Amino acid sequence: MELQVIKTDRLYIKVAQQLSKLIRDGKIKPGERFPAERDLASQLGVSRPTIREAMIALEISGIIEIRTGSGIYVTGKKPTLYTIDRGVGPFEILEIRYIIEAEACALAAERITETQLAQLRTALREMEEEEKQEDATEKADWKFHSIIAEASQNSAIYLVVNWLWELRNQSVLSTSFLESIRKEGIHPSLNDHKRILEALEKRNPERARIAMKHHIDNATSAAAAHFGPEA
Amino acid sequence: MELQVIKTDRLYIKVAQQLSKLIRDGKIKPGERFPAERDLASQLGVSRPTIREAMIALEISGIIEIRTGSGIYVTGKKPTLYTIDRGVGPFEILEIRYIIEAEACALAAERITETQLAQLRTALREMEEEEKQEDATEKADWKFHSIIAEASQNSAIYLVVNWLWELRNQSVLSTSFLESIRKEGIHPSLNDHKRILEALEKRNPERARIAMKHHIDNATSAAAAHFGPEA
DNA sequence: CCCTGTCAATTGGTAATACCAATATAGTTT
DNA sequence: AAACTATATTGGTATTACCAATTGACAGGG
């Protein structure tokens, strides 16, 4: 018999759970602002430092955004994975994306809804628009991949894929790497994405898997040609 | 031209980065205790609430453990992924593990060191010992899979695999599910793990991939037989 | 009527101080 | 040597204060 350590949750954790429940229940919608810290403290019967501690937990999970002098806003983002010490290199990101996004694509081919197909078409059009701009942000590219992860109907896959994209965008190493790629005119291939979409429209898991692998292979080759494969 | 929002980091983030650097640099080793909050505040020239806010960030990344009345200890864990709202079901965990751990195993077959092979043999022996106990915790099972993820030499894979295991152990739904499985005498198959180890010893990626897929298939079938596949 | 500038109120950021509760350590007693 | 007690050290939470950023209201000028 193994005894478990009795550890009561700290107050800030309880408060954070309560506040995230307000968001989950739709009481405070994306874009809306929380009551001020002082008001929340009063309503919940806790101190302002405790509210601030709870807000830190919510902030780093990504579901709120804190703006000094303005307020605390619900981002509308799903809670994301978070790591403080990011030492993941760009090729490691590509390698794990090759593994996970290919299979996510195959699962999506079986499980995708018509709504999600329509969303993918929209994202593809946005990518076409983005490509005309000089310093596009690849928001549409991320959206495209995020919809596929969502269509896999596995929330762990969804969380991990979005974390990888966030990692890719936040990492100093990765962003300077991506900026160099952009300057050299290397863009995510629209043709690759069109093939992915076609495979999903045909609900063909094998073709979807192959199309996504091909796409990430291309991205990896482009990166390797730029930096060399050891980066 | 796209303007970027100028946003300075908050003080607690700067402090958290500094403190995690102390750990990374080996200044404070696993098991060791941080100076008291009051002392840290004095040394860093910030207030105690700011130290506490920074510690919250480190706590939920898993690299420190806070014990009331005792102190703040370095856990020795690598920073883990963290999500507040865990809605990932046990079958979703198994599904993504099927995807990622199989490929991690194939990569490990190419990249594993003799030291890691020795660590795997030790973990296997510990699993044998654990199986004799009535309420084993599967620590050795986790260790076995964690070593393989590490041997893949992809830190993103390592982070995600450990996050999945932590998710599996922390989720209320998953732990009650695992407890039911344990009560019915369903244990992780030692034979499966032996086959995985053999494939890694032979440095055969294809056999390693197949062995890991077979193992997770077996775990999924056992779970499905118990709960039904919609859980 | 619209735009700009100013001021005050509201908001978050950080700090200092206080007190409570949990733990650890040292000393005393059995 | 072990057990018990007391004290010091530690984290947990709260109160209050002040600073800085933002927002909104209002007034004045074009």
Coordinates of C-alpha atoms (C1' of nucleotides) in Angstrom, one line a residue:
Chain A
M1 CA 0.0 0.0 0.0
E2 CA 1.4 3.3 -1.0
L3 CA 0.4 6.4 0.9
Q4 CA -0.2 9.5 -1.1
V5 CA 1.1 12.8 0.1
I6 CA -1.8 15.0 1.2
K7 CA -1.3 18.3 -0.5
T8 CA -4.0 20.8 -0.5
D9 CA -4.1 23.1 -3.5
R10 CA -2.9 26.5 -2.9
L11 CA -5.4 29.3 -3.0
Y12 CA -4.1 30.7 -6.3
I13 CA -4.7 27.4 -8.0
K14 CA -8.3 27.3 -6.7
V15 CA -8.8 30.9 -7.9
A16 CA -7.3 30.1 -11.3
Q17 CA -9.6 27.1 -11.7
Q18 CA -12.6 29.2 -10.8
L19 CA -11.6 32.0 -13.2
S20 CA -11.0 29.5 -16.1
K21 CA -14.4 28.0 -15.4
L22 CA -15.9 31.5 -16.0
I23 CA -14.3 31.4 -19.4
R24 CA -15.2 27.8 -20.1
D25 CA -18.8 28.5 -19.2
G26 CA -19.0 31.5 -21.5
K27 CA -19.5 34.0 -18.7
I28 CA -16.6 36.0 -20.0
K29 CA -16.2 35.7 -23.8
P30 CA -13.2 36.0 -26.0
G31 CA -12.2 39.7 -26.3
E32 CA -14.1 40.6 -23.2
R33 CA -12.4 42.0 -20.1
F34 CA -12.4 40.5 -16.7
P35 CA -13.5 42.7 -13.8
A36 CA -10.5 44.6 -12.4
E37 CA -8.2 42.8 -10.0
R38 CA -9.5 44.8 -7.0
D39 CA -13.1 43.9 -7.9
L40 CA -12.3 40.3 -8.4
A41 CA -10.5 40.2 -5.1
S42 CA -13.5 41.7 -3.4
Q43 CA -15.9 39.3 -5.1
L44 CA -13.9 36.2 -4.4
G45 CA -13.0 37.2 -0.9
V46 CA -9.2 36.9 -1.5
S47 CA -6.4 39.4 -1.6
R48 CA -5.2 41.2 -4.7
P49 CA -1.8 39.4 -4.7
T50 CA -3.7 36.1 -4.8
I51 CA -5.7 37.3 -7.8
R52 CA -2.4 38.3 -9.4
E53 CA -0.9 34.9 -8.8
A54 CA -3.9 33.2 -10.3
M55 CA -3.7 35.5 -13.3
I56 CA -0.1 34.5 -13.9
A57 CA -1.1 30.9 -14.1
L58 CA -3.8 31.8 -16.6
E59 CA -1.5 34.1 -18.6
I60 CA 1.1 31.5 -19.2
S61 CA -1.5 29.0 -20.2
G62 CA -2.4 31.5 -22.9
I63 CA -6.1 32.0 -22.1
I64 CA -5.8 35.6 -20.9
E65 CA -3.8 38.6 -21.9
I66 CA -2.9 41.2 -19.4
R67 CA -2.5 44.8 -20.5
T68 CA -1.1 47.3 -18.1
G69 CA -3.5 50.2 -17.3
S70 CA -6.1 48.6 -19.5
G71 CA -7.3 45.3 -18.1
I72 CA -7.3 41.6 -18.3
Y73 CA -8.7 40.1 -21.5
V74 CA -9.8 36.7 -22.5
T75 CA -7.8 35.7 -25.6
G76 CA -10.2 33.0 -27.0
K77 CA -7.2 30.8 -27.4
K78 CA -7.4 27.2 -26.2
P79 CA -5.1 26.6 -23.2
T80 CA -1.7 25.9 -24.7
L81 CA 1.3 23.9 -23.7
Y82 CA 3.9 26.0 -22.0
T83 CA 7.5 25.5 -21.4
I84 CA 9.9 28.0 -19.9
D85 CA 13.2 26.7 -21.1
R86 CA 12.9 26.2 -24.8
G87 CA 15.9 24.5 -26.2
V88 CA 14.1 22.9 -29.1
G89 CA 15.9 23.5 -32.4
P90 CA 14.1 24.2 -35.7
F91 CA 15.1 20.8 -37.2
E92 CA 13.8 19.0 -34.1
I93 CA 10.5 20.8 -34.6
L94 CA 10.4 19.8 -38.3
E95 CA 11.2 16.2 -37.3
I96 CA 8.5 15.9 -34.8
R97 CA 6.0 17.7 -37.1
Y98 CA 6.9 15.1 -39.8
I99 CA 5.9 12.4 -37.4
I100 CA 2.8 13.9 -35.8
E101 CA 1.2 16.0 -38.5
A102 CA 1.4 13.2 -41.1
E103 CA -0.6 10.9 -38.8
A104 CA -2.9 13.8 -37.8
C105 CA -3.6 14.3 -41.5
A106 CA -4.4 10.6 -42.0
L107 CA -6.8 10.7 -39.0
A108 CA -8.3 13.9 -40.3
A109 CA -8.9 12.3 -43.7
E110 CA -11.2 9.9 -41.9
R111 CA -12.8 12.3 -39.5
I112 CA -12.9 15.8 -41.0
T113 CA -16.3 17.6 -41.3
E114 CA -17.6 19.7 -44.2
T115 CA -17.2 22.8 -42.0
Q116 CA -13.6 22.1 -41.4
L117 CA -13.0 21.5 -45.2
A118 CA -14.6 24.9 -45.8
Q119 CA -12.3 26.4 -43.2
L120 CA -9.3 24.8 -44.9
R121 CA -10.3 26.3 -48.2
T122 CA -10.6 29.7 -46.6
A123 CA -7.2 29.3 -45.0
L124 CA -5.7 28.3 -48.3
R125 CA -7.1 31.5 -49.9
E126 CA -5.6 33.5 -47.1
M127 CA -2.3 31.9 -47.7
E128 CA -2.5 32.9 -51.3
E129 CA -3.2 36.5 -50.2
E130 CA -0.4 36.3 -47.7
E131 CA 2.1 35.2 -50.3
K132 CA 1.6 38.5 -52.2
Q133 CA 2.7 40.4 -49.1
E134 CA 6.4 41.1 -48.5
D135 CA 6.5 40.3 -44.8
A136 CA 3.6 37.9 -44.2
T137 CA 3.4 36.2 -40.9
E138 CA 2.3 32.7 -41.9
K139 CA -0.8 33.1 -39.8
A140 CA -2.8 31.4 -42.5
D141 CA -0.3 28.6 -42.7
W142 CA -0.6 27.9 -38.9
K143 CA -4.4 28.1 -39.2
F144 CA -4.3 25.5 -42.0
H145 CA -2.3 23.1 -39.9
S146 CA -4.3 23.8 -36.8
I147 CA -7.6 23.0 -38.5
I148 CA -6.2 19.6 -39.7
A149 CA -5.0 18.9 -36.1
E150 CA -8.5 19.7 -34.9
A151 CA -10.0 17.5 -37.5
S152 CA -8.0 14.6 -36.2
Q153 CA -10.4 14.7 -33.3
N154 CA -7.7 14.1 -30.8
S155 CA -7.2 17.0 -28.3
A156 CA -3.7 15.8 -27.4
I157 CA -2.7 16.1 -31.1
Y158 CA -4.3 19.5 -31.3
L159 CA -2.5 20.8 -28.2
V160 CA 0.9 19.5 -29.4
V161 CA 0.6 20.7 -33.0
N162 CA -0.3 24.2 -31.8
W163 CA 2.5 24.1 -29.2
L164 CA 4.9 23.3 -31.9
W165 CA 3.8 26.2 -34.0
E166 CA 3.9 28.5 -31.1
L167 CA 7.4 27.2 -30.3
R168 CA 8.4 27.8 -33.9
N169 CA 7.1 31.4 -33.7
Q170 CA 8.4 32.2 -30.2
S171 CA 11.8 30.7 -30.2
V172 CA 14.5 33.3 -30.9
L173 CA 16.5 30.8 -32.8
S174 CA 13.5 29.7 -34.9
T175 CA 12.2 33.1 -35.6
S176 CA 15.6 34.3 -36.9
F177 CA 15.8 31.2 -38.9
L178 CA 12.4 31.8 -40.4
E179 CA 13.1 35.4 -41.1
S180 CA 16.2 34.4 -43.1
I181 CA 14.1 31.9 -45.0
R182 CA 11.6 34.5 -45.8
K183 CA 14.2 37.0 -46.9
E184 CA 15.4 34.4 -49.4
G185 CA 12.0 34.1 -50.9
I186 CA 11.3 30.6 -49.6
H187 CA 7.6 30.3 -48.9
P188 CA 5.5 27.4 -47.8
S189 CA 4.4 25.7 -51.0
L190 CA 0.9 26.4 -52.0
N191 CA 0.9 23.4 -54.2
D192 CA 1.8 21.2 -51.2
H193 CA -1.1 22.5 -49.3
K194 CA -3.5 22.1 -52.2
R195 CA -2.5 18.4 -52.5
I196 CA -3.1 18.0 -48.8
L197 CA -6.6 19.6 -49.1
E198 CA -7.4 17.4 -52.1
A199 CA -6.5 14.3 -50.2
L200 CA -8.7 15.4 -47.3
E201 CA -11.5 16.2 -49.6
K202 CA -11.3 12.7 -51.0
R203 CA -11.1 11.4 -47.4
N204 CA -8.1 9.3 -48.4
P205 CA -5.9 8.7 -45.3
E206 CA -2.9 7.3 -47.2
R207 CA -2.8 10.1 -49.6
A208 CA -3.3 12.6 -46.9
R209 CA -0.4 11.1 -44.9
I210 CA 1.9 11.1 -47.9
A211 CA 1.0 14.6 -49.0
M212 CA 1.7 16.0 -45.5
K213 CA 5.0 14.1 -45.3
H214 CA 6.0 15.4 -48.7
H215 CA 5.2 18.9 -47.6
I216 CA 7.2 18.8 -44.4
D217 CA 10.0 17.0 -46.3
N218 CA 10.1 20.0 -48.7
A219 CA 10.1 22.4 -45.8
T220 CA 13.0 20.5 -44.2
S221 CA 15.0 20.4 -47.4
A222 CA 14.5 24.1 -47.9
A223 CA 15.7 24.7 -44.4
A224 CA 18.7 22.3 -44.7
A225 CA 19.8 24.0 -48.0
H226 CA 19.8 27.3 -46.1
F227 CA 21.4 26.3 -42.8
G228 CA 22.9 22.9 -43.2
P229 CA 21.2 19.9 -41.4
E230 CA 22.9 20.3 -38.1
A231 CA 21.2 23.5 -36.9
Chain B
M1 CA 5.9 46.9 -43.2
E2 CA 4.4 45.4 -40.1
L3 CA 4.9 47.2 -36.8
Q4 CA 5.5 45.0 -33.7
V5 CA 3.8 45.8 -30.5
I6 CA 6.4 46.9 -28.0
K7 CA 5.9 44.9 -24.8
T8 CA 8.5 44.8 -22.1
D9 CA 8.7 41.7 -20.0
R10 CA 7.3 41.8 -16.6
L11 CA 9.6 41.7 -13.6
Y12 CA 8.4 38.3 -12.5
I13 CA 9.4 36.8 -15.9
K14 CA 12.8 38.3 -15.7
V15 CA 13.3 36.9 -12.2
A16 CA 12.0 33.5 -13.3
Q17 CA 14.5 33.4 -16.2
Q18 CA 17.3 34.3 -13.8
L19 CA 16.3 31.6 -11.3
S20 CA 16.0 28.9 -14.0
K21 CA 19.4 29.9 -15.2
L22 CA 20.8 29.2 -11.7
I23 CA 19.4 25.7 -12.1
R24 CA 20.6 25.2 -15.7
D25 CA 24.1 26.4 -14.7
G26 CA 24.2 23.9 -11.9
K27 CA 24.4 26.5 -9.2
I28 CA 21.5 24.9 -7.5
K29 CA 21.4 21.1 -8.1
P30 CA 18.4 18.7 -8.0
G31 CA 17.3 18.1 -4.5
E32 CA 18.9 21.3 -3.2
R33 CA 17.0 24.1 -1.8
F34 CA 16.8 27.7 -3.0
P35 CA 17.6 30.5 -0.6
A36 CA 14.5 31.6 1.3
E37 CA 12.1 33.9 -0.5
R38 CA 13.1 36.8 1.7
D39 CA 16.8 36.2 1.0
L40 CA 16.2 35.9 -2.7
A41 CA 14.2 39.2 -2.7
S42 CA 17.0 40.9 -0.9
Q43 CA 19.7 39.5 -3.2
L44 CA 17.8 40.3 -6.4
G45 CA 16.6 43.7 -5.2
V46 CA 13.0 42.9 -5.8
S47 CA 10.0 42.4 -3.5
R48 CA 8.9 39.1 -2.0
P49 CA 5.6 39.1 -3.9
T50 CA 7.6 39.3 -7.1
I51 CA 9.7 36.4 -6.1
R52 CA 6.5 34.5 -5.3
E53 CA 5.2 35.3 -8.8
A54 CA 8.3 34.0 -10.4
M55 CA 8.2 30.9 -8.3
I56 CA 4.7 30.2 -9.5
A57 CA 6.0 30.2 -13.0
L58 CA 8.8 27.8 -12.1
E59 CA 6.5 25.6 -10.1
I60 CA 4.0 25.0 -12.9
S61 CA 6.8 24.3 -15.3
G62 CA 7.8 21.6 -12.9
I63 CA 11.4 22.5 -12.2
I64 CA 10.8 23.4 -8.6
E65 CA 8.7 22.1 -5.8
I66 CA 7.5 24.4 -3.0
R67 CA 7.0 22.9 0.5
T68 CA 5.3 25.1 3.0
G69 CA 7.5 25.8 6.0
S70 CA 10.4 23.9 4.5
G71 CA 11.6 25.6 1.4
I72 CA 11.8 25.6 -2.4
Y73 CA 13.5 22.6 -3.9
V74 CA 14.9 21.9 -7.3
T75 CA 13.1 18.9 -8.6
G76 CA 15.7 17.8 -11.2
K77 CA 12.8 17.4 -13.7
K78 CA 13.2 18.9 -17.1
P79 CA 10.7 21.7 -17.6
T80 CA 7.5 20.0 -18.6
L81 CA 4.7 21.0 -20.8
Y82 CA 1.8 22.3 -18.8
T83 CA -1.8 22.8 -19.5
I84 CA -4.4 24.0 -17.0
D85 CA -7.5 22.6 -18.6
R86 CA -6.9 19.0 -19.3
G87 CA -9.6 17.5 -21.3
V88 CA -7.5 14.8 -23.0
G89 CA -9.1 11.4 -22.7
P90 CA -7.1 8.2 -22.1
F91 CA -7.8 6.9 -25.6
E92 CA -6.6 10.1 -27.1
I93 CA -3.4 9.7 -25.1
L94 CA -3.0 6.2 -26.4
E95 CA -3.6 7.3 -29.9
I96 CA -1.0 10.0 -29.9
R97 CA 1.4 7.7 -28.1
Y98 CA 0.9 5.2 -30.9
I99 CA 2.0 7.9 -33.4
I100 CA 4.8 9.5 -31.6
E101 CA 6.4 6.8 -29.5
A102 CA 6.6 4.4 -32.4
E103 CA 8.6 6.9 -34.4
A104 CA 10.6 7.9 -31.4
C105 CA 11.5 4.2 -31.1
A106 CA 12.6 4.0 -34.7
L107 CA 14.8 7.1 -34.3
A108 CA 16.2 5.7 -31.0
A109 CA 17.2 2.5 -32.8
E110 CA 19.5 4.6 -34.9
R111 CA 20.7 6.9 -32.3
I112 CA 20.8 5.1 -28.9
T113 CA 23.9 5.0 -26.9
E114 CA 25.3 2.0 -24.9
T115 CA 24.6 4.0 -21.7
Q116 CA 21.0 4.4 -22.7
L117 CA 20.7 0.7 -23.5
A118 CA 22.1 -0.1 -20.1
Q119 CA 19.6 2.2 -18.5
L120 CA 16.8 0.5 -20.4
R121 CA 17.9 -2.9 -19.1
T122 CA 17.9 -1.5 -15.6
A123 CA 14.4 -0.1 -16.1
L124 CA 13.2 -3.4 -17.4
R125 CA 14.5 -5.1 -14.2
E126 CA 12.7 -2.5 -12.2
M127 CA 9.5 -3.3 -14.1
E128 CA 9.9 -6.9 -13.2
E129 CA 10.3 -6.0 -9.6
E130 CA 7.3 -3.6 -9.7
E131 CA 5.1 -6.4 -11.2
K132 CA 5.5 -8.4 -8.1
Q133 CA 4.0 -5.6 -6.0
E134 CA 0.3 -5.2 -5.7
D135 CA 0.0 -1.5 -6.2
A136 CA 3.0 -0.6 -8.3
T137 CA 3.1 2.9 -9.8
E138 CA 4.5 2.2 -13.2
K139 CA 7.5 4.5 -12.5
A140 CA 9.7 2.0 -14.2
D141 CA 7.4 1.8 -17.2
W142 CA 7.5 5.6 -17.6
K143 CA 11.3 5.6 -17.1
F144 CA 11.6 2.9 -19.9
H145 CA 9.6 5.1 -22.3
S146 CA 11.3 8.3 -21.3
I147 CA 14.8 6.8 -22.0
I148 CA 13.6 5.8 -25.5
A149 CA 12.3 9.3 -26.1
E150 CA 15.6 10.7 -24.9
A151 CA 17.5 8.3 -27.2
S152 CA 15.5 9.7 -30.1
Q153 CA 17.8 12.8 -29.7
N154 CA 14.9 15.2 -30.3
S155 CA 14.1 17.4 -27.4
A156 CA 10.6 18.1 -28.7
I157 CA 9.8 14.4 -28.7
Y158 CA 11.3 14.0 -25.3
L159 CA 9.1 16.9 -23.9
V160 CA 5.9 15.6 -25.5
V161 CA 6.4 12.0 -24.4
N162 CA 7.0 13.0 -20.8
W163 CA 4.1 15.4 -20.9
L164 CA 1.8 12.6 -22.1
W165 CA 3.0 10.4 -19.3
E166 CA 2.5 13.1 -16.8
L167 CA -1.0 13.8 -18.3
R168 CA -1.8 10.1 -18.0
N169 CA -0.8 10.1 -14.3
Q170 CA -2.3 13.4 -13.3
S171 CA -5.7 13.3 -15.1
V172 CA -8.4 12.3 -12.7
L173 CA -10.1 10.4 -15.5
S174 CA -6.9 8.6 -16.5
T175 CA -5.9 7.7 -13.0
S176 CA -9.2 6.2 -12.1
F177 CA -9.0 4.3 -15.5
L178 CA -5.5 3.1 -14.7
E179 CA -6.5 2.1 -11.2
S180 CA -9.4 0.0 -12.6
I181 CA -7.0 -1.7 -15.0
R182 CA -4.5 -2.4 -12.2
K183 CA -7.3 -3.9 -10.1
E184 CA -8.1 -6.3 -12.9
G185 CA -4.6 -7.5 -13.1
I186 CA -3.7 -5.9 -16.4
H187 CA -0.1 -5.0 -16.3
P188 CA 2.2 -3.5 -19.0
S189 CA 3.5 -6.5 -20.8
L190 CA 7.1 -7.3 -20.0
N191 CA 7.3 -9.4 -23.1
D192 CA 6.4 -6.3 -25.2
H193 CA 9.1 -4.3 -23.5
K194 CA 11.7 -7.0 -24.0
R195 CA 10.9 -7.1 -27.7
I196 CA 11.3 -3.3 -27.8
L197 CA 14.7 -3.6 -26.1
E198 CA 15.8 -6.4 -28.4
A199 CA 15.0 -4.3 -31.5
L200 CA 16.9 -1.3 -30.0
E201 CA 19.9 -3.5 -29.1
K202 CA 19.9 -4.7 -32.8
R203 CA 19.6 -1.1 -33.8
N204 CA 16.8 -2.1 -36.2
P205 CA 14.5 0.9 -36.7
E206 CA 11.7 -1.0 -38.5
R207 CA 11.5 -3.7 -35.8
A208 CA 11.7 -1.1 -33.1
R209 CA 8.8 0.8 -34.6
I210 CA 6.7 -2.4 -35.0
A211 CA 7.5 -3.6 -31.5
M212 CA 6.4 -0.3 -30.0
K213 CA 3.3 -0.1 -32.1
H214 CA 2.4 -3.7 -31.1
H215 CA 2.9 -2.8 -27.4
I216 CA 0.7 0.3 -27.5
D217 CA -1.9 -1.7 -29.6
N218 CA -1.9 -4.2 -26.8
A219 CA -2.4 -1.5 -24.2
T220 CA -5.2 0.0 -26.2
S221 CA -6.9 -3.3 -26.6
A222 CA -6.7 -4.0 -22.9
A223 CA -8.2 -0.6 -22.2
A224 CA -10.9 -1.0 -24.8
A225 CA -11.9 -4.4 -23.4
H226 CA -12.3 -2.8 -20.1
F227 CA -14.0 0.5 -20.9
G228 CA -15.2 0.3 -24.4
P229 CA -13.5 2.3 -27.1
E230 CA -15.5 5.5 -26.7
A231 CA -14.0 6.5 -23.4
Chain C
dC1 C1' -19.1 69.6 -36.0
dC2 C1' -14.8 67.4 -35.7
dC3 C1' -10.3 67.0 -34.0
dT4 C1' -6.8 67.6 -30.6
dG5 C1' -5.1 68.2 -26.1
dT6 C1' -5.4 67.9 -21.2
dC7 C1' -6.8 66.0 -16.9
dA8 C1' -8.7 62.7 -13.9
dA9 C1' -10.1 58.2 -13.0
dT10 C1' -9.3 53.4 -13.6
dT11 C1' -6.4 49.9 -14.3
dG12 C1' -2.2 46.8 -13.7
dG13 C1' 2.9 46.6 -11.6
dT14 C1' 5.7 46.4 -7.8
dA15 C1' 6.9 47.1 -3.0
dA16 C1' 6.8 47.1 2.2
dT17 C1' 4.9 45.2 6.1
dA18 C1' 2.2 42.1 9.0
dC19 C1' 0.5 37.9 10.7
dC20 C1' -0.6 33.0 10.3
dA21 C1' 0.6 28.1 9.6
dA22 C1' 3.9 24.3 8.5
dT23 C1' 8.3 22.5 9.1
dA24 C1' 12.8 21.9 10.9
dT25 C1' 16.2 22.2 14.3
dA26 C1' 18.1 22.4 18.8
dG27 C1' 17.8 21.6 23.5
dT28 C1' 16.0 19.2 27.5
dT29 C1' 14.0 15.4 29.9
dT30 C1' 13.1 10.6 30.5
Chain D
dA1 C1' 19.2 7.1 22.9
dA2 C1' 14.7 8.5 22.1
dA3 C1' 10.9 11.4 22.8
dC4 C1' 9.0 15.8 23.6
dT5 C1' 8.9 20.7 23.6
dA6 C1' 10.1 25.2 22.2
dT7 C1' 11.9 28.3 19.0
dA8 C1' 13.4 29.8 14.7
dT9 C1' 12.9 29.5 9.8
dT10 C1' 10.2 28.9 6.1
dG11 C1' 6.2 29.5 2.8
dG12 C1' 1.0 31.4 2.5
dT13 C1' -2.0 35.0 2.4
dA14 C1' -3.4 39.7 3.4
dT15 C1' -3.4 44.8 3.7
dT16 C1' -1.9 49.1 2.3
dA17 C1' 0.8 52.2 -0.5
dC18 C1' 2.6 54.3 -4.5
dC19 C1' 4.0 54.3 -9.4
dA20 C1' 3.0 53.9 -14.3
dA21 C1' 0.0 52.9 -18.4
dT22 C1' -4.4 53.4 -20.4
dT23 C1' -8.9 55.1 -21.1
dG24 C1' -12.6 58.3 -21.1
dA25 C1' -14.6 62.7 -20.5
dC26 C1' -14.5 67.4 -21.3
dA27 C1' -13.0 71.8 -23.2
dG28 C1' -11.1 74.6 -26.7
dG29 C1' -9.9 75.7 -31.3
dG30 C1' -10.3 75.3 -36.2

